[in-house]
């Protein structure tokens, strides 16, 4: 009887272990992001964010690229946790790469409406992820399903933004920065394609237009026909804050004409034009342009896929972080 009893206990212990492991696996899964996370707790969450973005876009179309860029900058620093939204003298938003970000008022507006409808439920990080998607849609891009369930981070330091991708980065450095976040070369080219909407200040690329080479010439990767146009828009001693469209083909429409610009030597930022001059990234630019026939890629479809991957970088879920009451202030 004693032997049978011990064996019986062992069997029960085994099945108990299996049950615990199954429960743990379920908990881990339930704590990740998923599409429809707010379907029971705040069913209007996505529609509230969407209508807020649409309203602001009607009065100021420049908020669309602003929100898209803000989400990107948020995710590349300590994960997609809304830390870019926090105010403070040493907060992320004060770091040099983030000083020109815009669209904070859109997130604040959406948050106030969501707090009125569903107090303490929807995170600022999720609002930003949804607003980024809606910014693509209002500029005639394709929509995608956004997994939600992120929670807000409690830390925001400008010093953590030092490794954001930069406009002078080599392709190898760009690829490494993306790889560090779990994103591959195709994701890099796809996400940079978000520059199909938006602008850049002259101060970020004017150095390419004169005295770029040792003999005083401009960046040779710029089209000789396009160079005079840029020089007229951004003269050497002109206003460094003047803004120029990153996609001169269709600057307000989310399409693949940005890649046509790169092929034609009309990339505004040095880091963008390098996507064409480097063979490892040029392959994907060509595929987005349909140059490789059956191996072609549809930009709008791939953009949604890469955005889902990016928006899950280092997310805080479950009991991590918090749900901020005001997006610019830690609870």
PDB file of C-alpha atoms in Angstrom:
ATOM      1  CA  UNK A   1       0.000   0.000   0.000  1.00  0.00           C
ATOM      2  CA  UNK A   2       2.833   2.351   0.845  1.00  0.00           C
ATOM      3  CA  UNK A   3       4.457   1.781  -2.558  1.00  0.00           C
ATOM      4  CA  UNK A   4       1.138   2.314  -4.336  1.00  0.00           C
ATOM      5  CA  UNK A   5       0.522   5.447  -2.285  1.00  0.00           C
ATOM      6  CA  UNK A   6       3.937   6.916  -3.155  1.00  0.00           C
ATOM      7  CA  UNK A   7       3.407   6.142  -6.814  1.00  0.00           C
ATOM      8  CA  UNK A   8      -0.044   7.690  -6.642  1.00  0.00           C
ATOM      9  CA  UNK A   9       1.436  10.844  -5.100  1.00  0.00           C
ATOM     10  CA  UNK A  10       4.091  10.945  -7.775  1.00  0.00           C
ATOM     11  CA  UNK A  11       1.471  10.703 -10.508  1.00  0.00           C
ATOM     12  CA  UNK A  12      -0.615  13.428  -8.886  1.00  0.00           C
ATOM     13  CA  UNK A  13       2.473  15.600  -8.513  1.00  0.00           C
ATOM     14  CA  UNK A  14       3.305  15.070 -12.175  1.00  0.00           C
ATOM     15  CA  UNK A  15      -0.139  16.095 -13.345  1.00  0.00           C
ATOM     16  CA  UNK A  16      -0.134  19.030 -10.923  1.00  0.00           C
ATOM     17  CA  UNK A  17       3.167  20.186 -12.449  1.00  0.00           C
ATOM     18  CA  UNK A  18       1.674  19.907 -15.958  1.00  0.00           C
ATOM     19  CA  UNK A  19      -1.360  21.922 -14.821  1.00  0.00           C
ATOM     20  CA  UNK A  20       0.811  24.640 -13.269  1.00  0.00           C
ATOM     21  CA  UNK A  21       2.915  24.848 -16.431  1.00  0.00           C
ATOM     22  CA  UNK A  22      -0.235  25.157 -18.553  1.00  0.00           C
ATOM     23  CA  UNK A  23      -1.622  27.898 -16.320  1.00  0.00           C
ATOM     24  CA  UNK A  24       1.692  29.769 -16.440  1.00  0.00           C
ATOM     25  CA  UNK A  25       1.793  29.484 -20.210  1.00  0.00           C
ATOM     26  CA  UNK A  26      -1.748  30.849 -20.400  1.00  0.00           C
ATOM     27  CA  UNK A  27      -0.838  33.758 -18.125  1.00  0.00           C
ATOM     28  CA  UNK A  28       2.212  34.634 -20.185  1.00  0.00           C
ATOM     29  CA  UNK A  29       0.133  34.535 -23.348  1.00  0.00           C
ATOM     30  CA  UNK A  30      -2.680  36.597 -21.811  1.00  0.00           C
ATOM     31  CA  UNK A  31      -0.217  39.244 -20.716  1.00  0.00           C
ATOM     32  CA  UNK A  32       1.025  39.871 -24.245  1.00  0.00           C
ATOM     33  CA  UNK A  33      -0.495  42.343 -26.682  1.00  0.00           C
ATOM     34  CA  UNK A  34      -3.392  41.144 -28.787  1.00  0.00           C
ATOM     35  CA  UNK A  35      -5.891  42.516 -31.257  1.00  0.00           C
ATOM     36  CA  UNK A  36      -9.101  43.538 -29.503  1.00  0.00           C
ATOM     37  CA  UNK A  37      -7.557  43.842 -26.045  1.00  0.00           C
ATOM     38  CA  UNK A  38     -10.113  46.508 -25.077  1.00  0.00           C
ATOM     39  CA  UNK A  39     -13.156  44.847 -26.645  1.00  0.00           C
ATOM     40  CA  UNK A  40     -14.730  44.168 -23.237  1.00  0.00           C
ATOM     41  CA  UNK A  41     -13.249  46.933 -21.098  1.00  0.00           C
ATOM     42  CA  UNK A  42     -13.453  49.887 -23.504  1.00  0.00           C
ATOM     43  CA  UNK A  43     -15.117  48.885 -26.753  1.00  0.00           C
ATOM     44  CA  UNK A  44     -14.902  52.394 -28.230  1.00  0.00           C
ATOM     45  CA  UNK A  45     -11.163  52.784 -27.593  1.00  0.00           C
ATOM     46  CA  UNK A  46     -10.026  52.440 -31.202  1.00  0.00           C
ATOM     47  CA  UNK A  47     -12.863  54.520 -32.645  1.00  0.00           C
ATOM     48  CA  UNK A  48     -12.165  57.340 -30.169  1.00  0.00           C
ATOM     49  CA  UNK A  49      -8.486  57.430 -31.133  1.00  0.00           C
ATOM     50  CA  UNK A  50      -9.336  57.269 -34.823  1.00  0.00           C
ATOM     51  CA  UNK A  51     -11.863  60.114 -34.713  1.00  0.00           C
ATOM     52  CA  UNK A  52      -9.425  62.242 -32.696  1.00  0.00           C
ATOM     53  CA  UNK A  53      -6.649  61.743 -35.244  1.00  0.00           C
ATOM     54  CA  UNK A  54      -9.036  62.493 -38.097  1.00  0.00           C
ATOM     55  CA  UNK A  55     -10.228  65.715 -36.466  1.00  0.00           C
ATOM     56  CA  UNK A  56      -6.707  67.010 -35.862  1.00  0.00           C
ATOM     57  CA  UNK A  57      -5.597  65.946 -39.331  1.00  0.00           C
ATOM     58  CA  UNK A  58      -8.368  68.003 -40.916  1.00  0.00           C
ATOM     59  CA  UNK A  59      -7.016  71.172 -39.353  1.00  0.00           C
ATOM     60  CA  UNK A  60      -3.308  70.246 -39.558  1.00  0.00           C
ATOM     61  CA  UNK A  61      -2.211  67.471 -41.956  1.00  0.00           C
ATOM     62  CA  UNK A  62       1.362  67.603 -40.621  1.00  0.00           C
ATOM     63  CA  UNK A  63       0.320  65.751 -37.471  1.00  0.00           C
ATOM     64  CA  UNK A  64       0.120  62.477 -39.459  1.00  0.00           C
ATOM     65  CA  UNK A  65       3.869  62.056 -40.049  1.00  0.00           C
ATOM     66  CA  UNK A  66       4.468  63.553 -36.618  1.00  0.00           C
ATOM     67  CA  UNK A  67       2.527  60.824 -34.830  1.00  0.00           C
ATOM     68  CA  UNK A  68       4.080  58.083 -36.955  1.00  0.00           C
ATOM     69  CA  UNK A  69       7.581  59.317 -36.160  1.00  0.00           C
ATOM     70  CA  UNK A  70       6.746  59.719 -32.473  1.00  0.00           C
ATOM     71  CA  UNK A  71       5.683  56.081 -32.191  1.00  0.00           C
ATOM     72  CA  UNK A  72       8.904  54.989 -33.884  1.00  0.00           C
ATOM     73  CA  UNK A  73      11.026  57.081 -31.521  1.00  0.00           C
ATOM     74  CA  UNK A  74       9.086  55.770 -28.515  1.00  0.00           C
ATOM     75  CA  UNK A  75       9.594  52.110 -29.442  1.00  0.00           C
ATOM     76  CA  UNK A  76      13.326  52.451 -30.118  1.00  0.00           C
ATOM     77  CA  UNK A  77      13.980  53.741 -26.581  1.00  0.00           C
ATOM     78  CA  UNK A  78      13.154  51.235 -23.832  1.00  0.00           C
ATOM     79  CA  UNK A  79      10.337  49.727 -25.850  1.00  0.00           C
ATOM     80  CA  UNK A  80       6.856  50.931 -26.848  1.00  0.00           C
ATOM     81  CA  UNK A  81       5.818  52.223 -23.440  1.00  0.00           C
ATOM     82  CA  UNK A  82       4.737  55.804 -24.062  1.00  0.00           C
ATOM     83  CA  UNK A  83       7.842  57.176 -22.322  1.00  0.00           C
ATOM     84  CA  UNK A  84       8.327  59.695 -25.159  1.00  0.00           C
ATOM     85  CA  UNK A  85       5.176  61.455 -23.918  1.00  0.00           C
ATOM     86  CA  UNK A  86       6.446  62.261 -20.407  1.00  0.00           C
ATOM     87  CA  UNK A  87       7.363  65.848 -19.587  1.00  0.00           C
ATOM     88  CA  UNK A  88      10.554  66.768 -17.718  1.00  0.00           C
ATOM     89  CA  UNK A  89      13.789  68.683 -18.134  1.00  0.00           C
ATOM     90  CA  UNK A  90      15.732  65.435 -18.682  1.00  0.00           C
ATOM     91  CA  UNK A  91      12.919  63.412 -20.288  1.00  0.00           C
ATOM     92  CA  UNK A  92      13.213  61.585 -23.628  1.00  0.00           C
ATOM     93  CA  UNK A  93      11.422  64.301 -25.537  1.00  0.00           C
ATOM     94  CA  UNK A  94      14.268  66.729 -24.709  1.00  0.00           C
ATOM     95  CA  UNK A  95      16.928  64.589 -26.446  1.00  0.00           C
ATOM     96  CA  UNK A  96      18.226  66.152 -29.699  1.00  0.00           C
ATOM     97  CA  UNK A  97      16.603  63.557 -32.026  1.00  0.00           C
ATOM     98  CA  UNK A  98      13.241  64.152 -30.334  1.00  0.00           C
ATOM     99  CA  UNK A  99      13.114  67.933 -30.086  1.00  0.00           C
ATOM    100  CA  UNK A 100      11.283  68.369 -33.383  1.00  0.00           C
ATOM    101  CA  UNK A 101       8.667  65.695 -32.678  1.00  0.00           C
ATOM    102  CA  UNK A 102       5.105  66.911 -32.842  1.00  0.00           C
ATOM    103  CA  UNK A 103       1.577  65.655 -32.248  1.00  0.00           C
ATOM    104  CA  UNK A 104       1.610  65.442 -28.452  1.00  0.00           C
ATOM    105  CA  UNK A 105      -1.630  67.414 -28.290  1.00  0.00           C
ATOM    106  CA  UNK A 106      -3.385  64.724 -30.347  1.00  0.00           C
ATOM    107  CA  UNK A 107      -2.437  62.014 -27.847  1.00  0.00           C
ATOM    108  CA  UNK A 108      -3.476  64.227 -24.926  1.00  0.00           C
ATOM    109  CA  UNK A 109      -6.836  64.920 -26.588  1.00  0.00           C
ATOM    110  CA  UNK A 110      -7.490  61.238 -27.235  1.00  0.00           C
ATOM    111  CA  UNK A 111      -6.475  60.377 -23.674  1.00  0.00           C
ATOM    112  CA  UNK A 112      -8.872  62.901 -22.124  1.00  0.00           C
ATOM    113  CA  UNK A 113     -11.735  61.483 -24.200  1.00  0.00           C
ATOM    114  CA  UNK A 114     -10.825  57.917 -23.254  1.00  0.00           C
ATOM    115  CA  UNK A 115     -10.583  58.808 -19.570  1.00  0.00           C
ATOM    116  CA  UNK A 116     -14.089  60.225 -19.793  1.00  0.00           C
ATOM    117  CA  UNK A 117     -15.391  57.063 -21.479  1.00  0.00           C
ATOM    118  CA  UNK A 118     -13.289  54.397 -19.718  1.00  0.00           C
ATOM    119  CA  UNK A 119     -11.321  55.799 -16.749  1.00  0.00           C
ATOM    120  CA  UNK A 120      -7.961  54.162 -16.074  1.00  0.00           C
ATOM    121  CA  UNK A 121      -8.260  51.544 -18.813  1.00  0.00           C
ATOM    122  CA  UNK A 122      -6.441  52.547 -22.009  1.00  0.00           C
ATOM    123  CA  UNK A 123      -2.691  53.159 -21.848  1.00  0.00           C
ATOM    124  CA  UNK A 124      -0.943  56.084 -23.482  1.00  0.00           C
ATOM    125  CA  UNK A 125       1.393  53.619 -25.204  1.00  0.00           C
ATOM    126  CA  UNK A 126      -1.583  51.968 -26.900  1.00  0.00           C
ATOM    127  CA  UNK A 127      -3.072  55.328 -27.867  1.00  0.00           C
ATOM    128  CA  UNK A 128       0.200  56.189 -29.606  1.00  0.00           C
ATOM    129  CA  UNK A 129       0.340  52.833 -31.424  1.00  0.00           C
ATOM    130  CA  UNK A 130      -3.242  53.244 -32.635  1.00  0.00           C
ATOM    131  CA  UNK A 131      -2.703  56.881 -33.615  1.00  0.00           C
ATOM    132  CA  UNK A 132       0.340  55.896 -35.703  1.00  0.00           C
ATOM    133  CA  UNK A 133      -1.803  53.413 -37.645  1.00  0.00           C
ATOM    134  CA  UNK A 134      -4.586  55.958 -38.084  1.00  0.00           C
ATOM    135  CA  UNK A 135      -2.067  58.525 -39.352  1.00  0.00           C
ATOM    136  CA  UNK A 136      -1.207  56.183 -42.201  1.00  0.00           C
ATOM    137  CA  UNK A 137      -4.881  55.631 -42.991  1.00  0.00           C
ATOM    138  CA  UNK A 138      -5.744  59.349 -43.173  1.00  0.00           C
ATOM    139  CA  UNK A 139      -2.917  59.806 -45.691  1.00  0.00           C
ATOM    140  CA  UNK A 140      -4.457  57.102 -47.931  1.00  0.00           C
ATOM    141  CA  UNK A 141      -2.333  54.205 -46.758  1.00  0.00           C
ATOM    142  CA  UNK A 142      -3.701  50.748 -45.911  1.00  0.00           C
ATOM    143  CA  UNK A 143      -4.882  49.938 -42.403  1.00  0.00           C
ATOM    144  CA  UNK A 144      -3.707  47.025 -40.258  1.00  0.00           C
ATOM    145  CA  UNK A 145      -4.871  45.389 -37.045  1.00  0.00           C
ATOM    146  CA  UNK A 146      -2.985  46.800 -34.081  1.00  0.00           C
ATOM    147  CA  UNK A 147      -2.364  44.441 -31.146  1.00  0.00           C
ATOM    148  CA  UNK A 148      -3.001  46.328 -27.894  1.00  0.00           C
ATOM    149  CA  UNK A 149      -2.452  45.684 -24.212  1.00  0.00           C
ATOM    150  CA  UNK A 150       0.709  47.757 -23.647  1.00  0.00           C
ATOM    151  CA  UNK A 151       1.181  49.465 -20.330  1.00  0.00           C
ATOM    152  CA  UNK A 152       2.960  52.751 -19.725  1.00  0.00           C
ATOM    153  CA  UNK A 153       6.544  53.014 -18.532  1.00  0.00           C
ATOM    154  CA  UNK A 154       7.550  55.017 -15.497  1.00  0.00           C
ATOM    155  CA  UNK A 155      10.981  56.103 -16.739  1.00  0.00           C
ATOM    156  CA  UNK A 156      11.901  58.674 -19.372  1.00  0.00           C
ATOM    157  CA  UNK A 157      15.498  59.817 -19.770  1.00  0.00           C
ATOM    158  CA  UNK A 158      17.022  61.821 -22.603  1.00  0.00           C
ATOM    159  CA  UNK A 159      20.254  59.876 -22.191  1.00  0.00           C
ATOM    160  CA  UNK A 160      18.462  56.665 -23.232  1.00  0.00           C
ATOM    161  CA  UNK A 161      17.736  58.154 -26.668  1.00  0.00           C
ATOM    162  CA  UNK A 162      21.401  58.216 -27.713  1.00  0.00           C
ATOM    163  CA  UNK A 163      21.074  55.118 -29.904  1.00  0.00           C
ATOM    164  CA  UNK A 164      18.139  56.251 -32.019  1.00  0.00           C
ATOM    165  CA  UNK A 165      18.819  55.820 -35.761  1.00  0.00           C
ATOM    166  CA  UNK A 166      20.382  59.014 -37.139  1.00  0.00           C
ATOM    167  CA  UNK A 167      20.293  60.831 -40.482  1.00  0.00           C
ATOM    168  CA  UNK A 168      24.041  60.325 -41.079  1.00  0.00           C
ATOM    169  CA  UNK A 169      24.154  56.644 -40.046  1.00  0.00           C
ATOM    170  CA  UNK A 170      25.791  54.170 -42.388  1.00  0.00           C
ATOM    171  CA  UNK A 171      23.685  51.261 -43.620  1.00  0.00           C
ATOM    172  CA  UNK A 172      25.640  48.860 -41.431  1.00  0.00           C
ATOM    173  CA  UNK A 173      24.916  50.977 -38.363  1.00  0.00           C
ATOM    174  CA  UNK A 174      21.260  51.317 -39.307  1.00  0.00           C
ATOM    175  CA  UNK A 175      20.975  47.561 -39.759  1.00  0.00           C
ATOM    176  CA  UNK A 176      22.632  46.921 -36.405  1.00  0.00           C
ATOM    177  CA  UNK A 177      20.332  49.342 -34.584  1.00  0.00           C
ATOM    178  CA  UNK A 178      17.302  47.631 -36.094  1.00  0.00           C
ATOM    179  CA  UNK A 179      18.699  44.156 -35.453  1.00  0.00           C
ATOM    180  CA  UNK A 180      19.192  45.086 -31.801  1.00  0.00           C
ATOM    181  CA  UNK A 181      15.417  45.582 -31.674  1.00  0.00           C
ATOM    182  CA  UNK A 182      14.599  42.319 -33.431  1.00  0.00           C
ATOM    183  CA  UNK A 183      14.008  43.924 -36.820  1.00  0.00           C
ATOM    184  CA  UNK A 184      15.670  42.701 -40.016  1.00  0.00           C
ATOM    185  CA  UNK A 185      16.908  44.505 -43.129  1.00  0.00           C
ATOM    186  CA  UNK A 186      13.536  44.315 -44.840  1.00  0.00           C
ATOM    187  CA  UNK A 187      11.912  45.886 -41.777  1.00  0.00           C
ATOM    188  CA  UNK A 188      14.513  48.655 -41.913  1.00  0.00           C
ATOM    189  CA  UNK A 189      13.781  49.554 -45.535  1.00  0.00           C
ATOM    190  CA  UNK A 190      10.035  49.203 -45.009  1.00  0.00           C
ATOM    191  CA  UNK A 191       9.844  51.383 -41.914  1.00  0.00           C
ATOM    192  CA  UNK A 192      12.112  54.072 -43.358  1.00  0.00           C
ATOM    193  CA  UNK A 193       9.582  54.086 -46.194  1.00  0.00           C
ATOM    194  CA  UNK A 194       7.335  55.884 -43.719  1.00  0.00           C
ATOM    195  CA  UNK A 195       9.211  58.963 -44.941  1.00  0.00           C
ATOM    196  CA  UNK A 196       6.762  58.921 -47.840  1.00  0.00           C
ATOM    197  CA  UNK A 197       4.927  61.467 -45.687  1.00  0.00           C
ATOM    198  CA  UNK A 198       6.541  64.218 -43.661  1.00  0.00           C
ATOM    199  CA  UNK A 199       9.284  66.788 -43.962  1.00  0.00           C
ATOM    200  CA  UNK A 200      12.855  67.443 -42.830  1.00  0.00           C
ATOM    201  CA  UNK A 201      14.410  70.714 -41.712  1.00  0.00           C
ATOM    202  CA  UNK A 202      17.144  72.128 -43.974  1.00  0.00           C
ATOM    203  CA  UNK A 203      19.592  71.920 -41.066  1.00  0.00           C
ATOM    204  CA  UNK A 204      19.408  68.110 -41.237  1.00  0.00           C
ATOM    205  CA  UNK A 205      20.619  67.757 -44.826  1.00  0.00           C
ATOM    206  CA  UNK A 206      22.010  71.100 -46.025  1.00  0.00           C
ATOM    207  CA  UNK A 207      25.570  69.833 -45.472  1.00  0.00           C
ATOM    208  CA  UNK A 208      25.049  67.505 -48.453  1.00  0.00           C
ATOM    209  CA  UNK A 209      24.475  70.374 -50.868  1.00  0.00           C
ATOM    210  CA  UNK A 210      27.850  72.129 -50.727  1.00  0.00           C
ATOM    211  CA  UNK A 211      31.380  71.155 -49.712  1.00  0.00           C
ATOM    212  CA  UNK A 212      30.362  67.563 -49.034  1.00  0.00           C
ATOM    213  CA  UNK A 213      33.424  66.122 -50.763  1.00  0.00           C
ATOM    214  CA  UNK A 214      37.065  67.093 -50.353  1.00  0.00           C
ATOM    215  CA  UNK A 215      36.986  69.008 -53.634  1.00  0.00           C
ATOM    216  CA  UNK A 216      34.015  71.130 -52.502  1.00  0.00           C
ATOM    217  CA  UNK A 217      31.308  69.354 -54.490  1.00  0.00           C
ATOM    218  CA  UNK A 218      27.876  68.249 -53.313  1.00  0.00           C
ATOM    219  CA  UNK A 219      27.008  64.697 -52.274  1.00  0.00           C
ATOM    220  CA  UNK A 220      27.459  62.730 -55.541  1.00  0.00           C
ATOM    221  CA  UNK A 221      24.474  60.505 -54.733  1.00  0.00           C
ATOM    222  CA  UNK A 222      22.141  63.498 -55.277  1.00  0.00           C
ATOM    223  CA  UNK A 223      20.743  63.783 -58.798  1.00  0.00           C
ATOM    224  CA  UNK A 224      22.484  66.584 -60.704  1.00  0.00           C
ATOM    225  CA  UNK A 225      19.081  67.739 -61.950  1.00  0.00           C
ATOM    226  CA  UNK A 226      17.625  67.746 -58.429  1.00  0.00           C
ATOM    227  CA  UNK A 227      20.565  69.441 -56.701  1.00  0.00           C
ATOM    228  CA  UNK A 228      19.783  73.014 -57.837  1.00  0.00           C
ATOM    229  CA  UNK A 229      16.226  72.661 -56.517  1.00  0.00           C
ATOM    230  CA  UNK A 230      17.489  71.669 -53.081  1.00  0.00           C
ATOM    231  CA  UNK A 231      20.111  74.395 -53.068  1.00  0.00           C
ATOM    232  CA  UNK A 232      17.404  76.960 -53.853  1.00  0.00           C
ATOM    233  CA  UNK A 233      15.193  75.636 -51.053  1.00  0.00           C
ATOM    234  CA  UNK A 234      18.033  75.428 -48.554  1.00  0.00           C
ATOM    235  CA  UNK A 235      20.751  77.991 -49.392  1.00  0.00           C
ATOM    236  CA  UNK A 236      23.987  77.779 -47.403  1.00  0.00           C
ATOM    237  CA  UNK A 237      23.158  80.764 -45.211  1.00  0.00           C
ATOM    238  CA  UNK A 238      19.394  80.376 -45.290  1.00  0.00           C
ATOM    239  CA  UNK A 239      16.835  79.391 -42.667  1.00  0.00           C
ATOM    240  CA  UNK A 240      17.892  76.046 -41.212  1.00  0.00           C
ATOM    241  CA  UNK A 241      14.391  75.517 -39.887  1.00  0.00           C
ATOM    242  CA  UNK A 242      12.750  75.602 -43.293  1.00  0.00           C
ATOM    243  CA  UNK A 243      11.144  72.272 -44.028  1.00  0.00           C
ATOM    244  CA  UNK A 244      11.281  70.239 -47.223  1.00  0.00           C
ATOM    245  CA  UNK A 245       9.125  67.226 -48.123  1.00  0.00           C
ATOM    246  CA  UNK A 246      10.926  63.907 -47.695  1.00  0.00           C
ATOM    247  CA  UNK A 247       8.974  62.544 -50.660  1.00  0.00           C
ATOM    248  CA  UNK A 248       8.937  65.076 -53.481  1.00  0.00           C
ATOM    249  CA  UNK A 249       6.735  62.812 -55.614  1.00  0.00           C
ATOM    250  CA  UNK A 250       3.579  62.675 -53.480  1.00  0.00           C
ATOM    251  CA  UNK A 251       4.462  64.216 -50.094  1.00  0.00           C
ATOM    252  CA  UNK A 252       0.998  63.915 -48.542  1.00  0.00           C
ATOM    253  CA  UNK A 253       0.080  60.435 -49.696  1.00  0.00           C
ATOM    254  CA  UNK A 254       1.225  57.164 -48.133  1.00  0.00           C
ATOM    255  CA  UNK A 255       2.558  55.261 -51.146  1.00  0.00           C
ATOM    256  CA  UNK A 256       5.800  53.845 -52.556  1.00  0.00           C
ATOM    257  CA  UNK A 257       6.933  56.968 -54.452  1.00  0.00           C
ATOM    258  CA  UNK A 258       9.536  57.529 -51.730  1.00  0.00           C
ATOM    259  CA  UNK A 259      11.423  54.565 -53.169  1.00  0.00           C
ATOM    260  CA  UNK A 260      11.212  56.047 -56.667  1.00  0.00           C
ATOM    261  CA  UNK A 261      12.902  59.137 -55.254  1.00  0.00           C
ATOM    262  CA  UNK A 262      15.773  57.033 -53.929  1.00  0.00           C
ATOM    263  CA  UNK A 263      16.204  55.343 -57.313  1.00  0.00           C
ATOM    264  CA  UNK A 264      16.304  58.770 -58.967  1.00  0.00           C
ATOM    265  CA  UNK A 265      18.822  60.289 -56.534  1.00  0.00           C
ATOM    266  CA  UNK A 266      16.212  62.434 -54.808  1.00  0.00           C
ATOM    267  CA  UNK A 267      16.498  61.147 -51.255  1.00  0.00           C
ATOM    268  CA  UNK A 268      16.538  64.120 -48.881  1.00  0.00           C
ATOM    269  CA  UNK A 269      18.325  62.574 -45.897  1.00  0.00           C
ATOM    270  CA  UNK A 270      21.736  60.998 -46.358  1.00  0.00           C
ATOM    271  CA  UNK A 271      20.649  57.885 -44.443  1.00  0.00           C
ATOM    272  CA  UNK A 272      17.633  57.514 -46.759  1.00  0.00           C
ATOM    273  CA  UNK A 273      19.608  57.785 -50.009  1.00  0.00           C
ATOM    274  CA  UNK A 274      22.038  55.153 -48.737  1.00  0.00           C
ATOM    275  CA  UNK A 275      19.203  52.620 -48.943  1.00  0.00           C
ATOM    276  CA  UNK A 276      19.682  52.794 -52.718  1.00  0.00           C
ATOM    277  CA  UNK A 277      23.459  53.034 -52.883  1.00  0.00           C
ATOM    278  CA  UNK A 278      24.042  50.029 -50.597  1.00  0.00           C
ATOM    279  CA  UNK A 279      23.379  46.657 -52.325  1.00  0.00           C
ATOM    280  CA  UNK A 280      22.013  44.978 -49.188  1.00  0.00           C
ATOM    281  CA  UNK A 281      19.145  47.455 -48.878  1.00  0.00           C
ATOM    282  CA  UNK A 282      18.784  48.360 -52.544  1.00  0.00           C
ATOM    283  CA  UNK A 283      17.413  44.858 -53.121  1.00  0.00           C
ATOM    284  CA  UNK A 284      14.345  45.680 -51.036  1.00  0.00           C
ATOM    285  CA  UNK A 285      13.912  49.139 -52.574  1.00  0.00           C
ATOM    286  CA  UNK A 286      13.865  47.446 -55.989  1.00  0.00           C
ATOM    287  CA  UNK A 287      11.325  44.906 -54.815  1.00  0.00           C
ATOM    288  CA  UNK A 288       9.023  47.662 -53.564  1.00  0.00           C
ATOM    289  CA  UNK A 289       9.338  49.260 -56.999  1.00  0.00           C
ATOM    290  CA  UNK A 290       8.448  45.981 -58.707  1.00  0.00           C
ATOM    291  CA  UNK A 291      11.795  45.766 -60.477  1.00  0.00           C
ATOM    292  CA  UNK A 292      12.265  42.130 -59.498  1.00  0.00           C
ATOM    293  CA  UNK A 293       9.017  40.842 -60.963  1.00  0.00           C
ATOM    294  CA  UNK A 294       7.570  37.927 -59.011  1.00  0.00           C
ATOM    295  CA  UNK A 295       9.775  38.798 -56.059  1.00  0.00           C
ATOM    296  CA  UNK A 296       8.114  42.200 -55.775  1.00  0.00           C
ATOM    297  CA  UNK A 297       6.755  43.457 -52.463  1.00  0.00           C
ATOM    298  CA  UNK A 298       3.659  45.565 -51.830  1.00  0.00           C
ATOM    299  CA  UNK A 299       4.813  48.445 -49.668  1.00  0.00           C
ATOM    300  CA  UNK A 300       1.556  49.199 -47.874  1.00  0.00           C
ATOM    301  CA  UNK A 301       1.035  45.570 -46.889  1.00  0.00           C
ATOM    302  CA  UNK A 302       4.597  45.088 -45.707  1.00  0.00           C
ATOM    303  CA  UNK A 303       4.528  48.371 -43.795  1.00  0.00           C
ATOM    304  CA  UNK A 304       1.667  47.145 -41.616  1.00  0.00           C
ATOM    305  CA  UNK A 305       3.502  43.886 -40.885  1.00  0.00           C
ATOM    306  CA  UNK A 306       6.725  45.669 -39.931  1.00  0.00           C
ATOM    307  CA  UNK A 307       4.805  48.149 -37.791  1.00  0.00           C
ATOM    308  CA  UNK A 308       3.245  45.307 -35.805  1.00  0.00           C
ATOM    309  CA  UNK A 309       6.724  43.867 -35.215  1.00  0.00           C
ATOM    310  CA  UNK A 310       8.112  47.250 -34.208  1.00  0.00           C
ATOM    311  CA  UNK A 311       5.185  48.125 -31.955  1.00  0.00           C
ATOM    312  CA  UNK A 312       5.871  45.024 -29.863  1.00  0.00           C
ATOM    313  CA  UNK A 313       9.462  45.968 -29.038  1.00  0.00           C
ATOM    314  CA  UNK A 314       9.999  45.717 -25.281  1.00  0.00           C
ATOM    315  CA  UNK A 315       6.342  46.160 -24.413  1.00  0.00           C
ATOM    316  CA  UNK A 316       5.214  46.259 -20.801  1.00  0.00           C
ATOM    317  CA  UNK A 317       2.147  44.120 -20.169  1.00  0.00           C
ATOM    318  CA  UNK A 318       0.288  42.414 -17.339  1.00  0.00           C
ATOM    319  CA  UNK A 319       1.290  44.044 -14.065  1.00  0.00           C
ATOM    320  CA  UNK A 320       4.312  45.891 -15.457  1.00  0.00           C
ATOM    321  CA  UNK A 321       4.290  49.667 -15.655  1.00  0.00           C
ATOM    322  CA  UNK A 322       1.032  51.542 -15.169  1.00  0.00           C
ATOM    323  CA  UNK A 323      -1.933  53.096 -16.939  1.00  0.00           C
ATOM    324  CA  UNK A 324      -1.235  56.819 -16.793  1.00  0.00           C
ATOM    325  CA  UNK A 325      -4.101  59.177 -16.067  1.00  0.00           C
ATOM    326  CA  UNK A 326      -2.339  61.954 -17.956  1.00  0.00           C
ATOM    327  CA  UNK A 327       0.090  60.911 -20.693  1.00  0.00           C
ATOM    328  CA  UNK A 328       2.688  63.562 -19.886  1.00  0.00           C
ATOM    329  CA  UNK A 329       2.888  62.730 -16.175  1.00  0.00           C
ATOM    330  CA  UNK A 330       3.762  59.547 -14.294  1.00  0.00           C
ATOM    331  CA  UNK A 331       1.004  58.599 -11.840  1.00  0.00           C
TER     332      UNK A 331
END
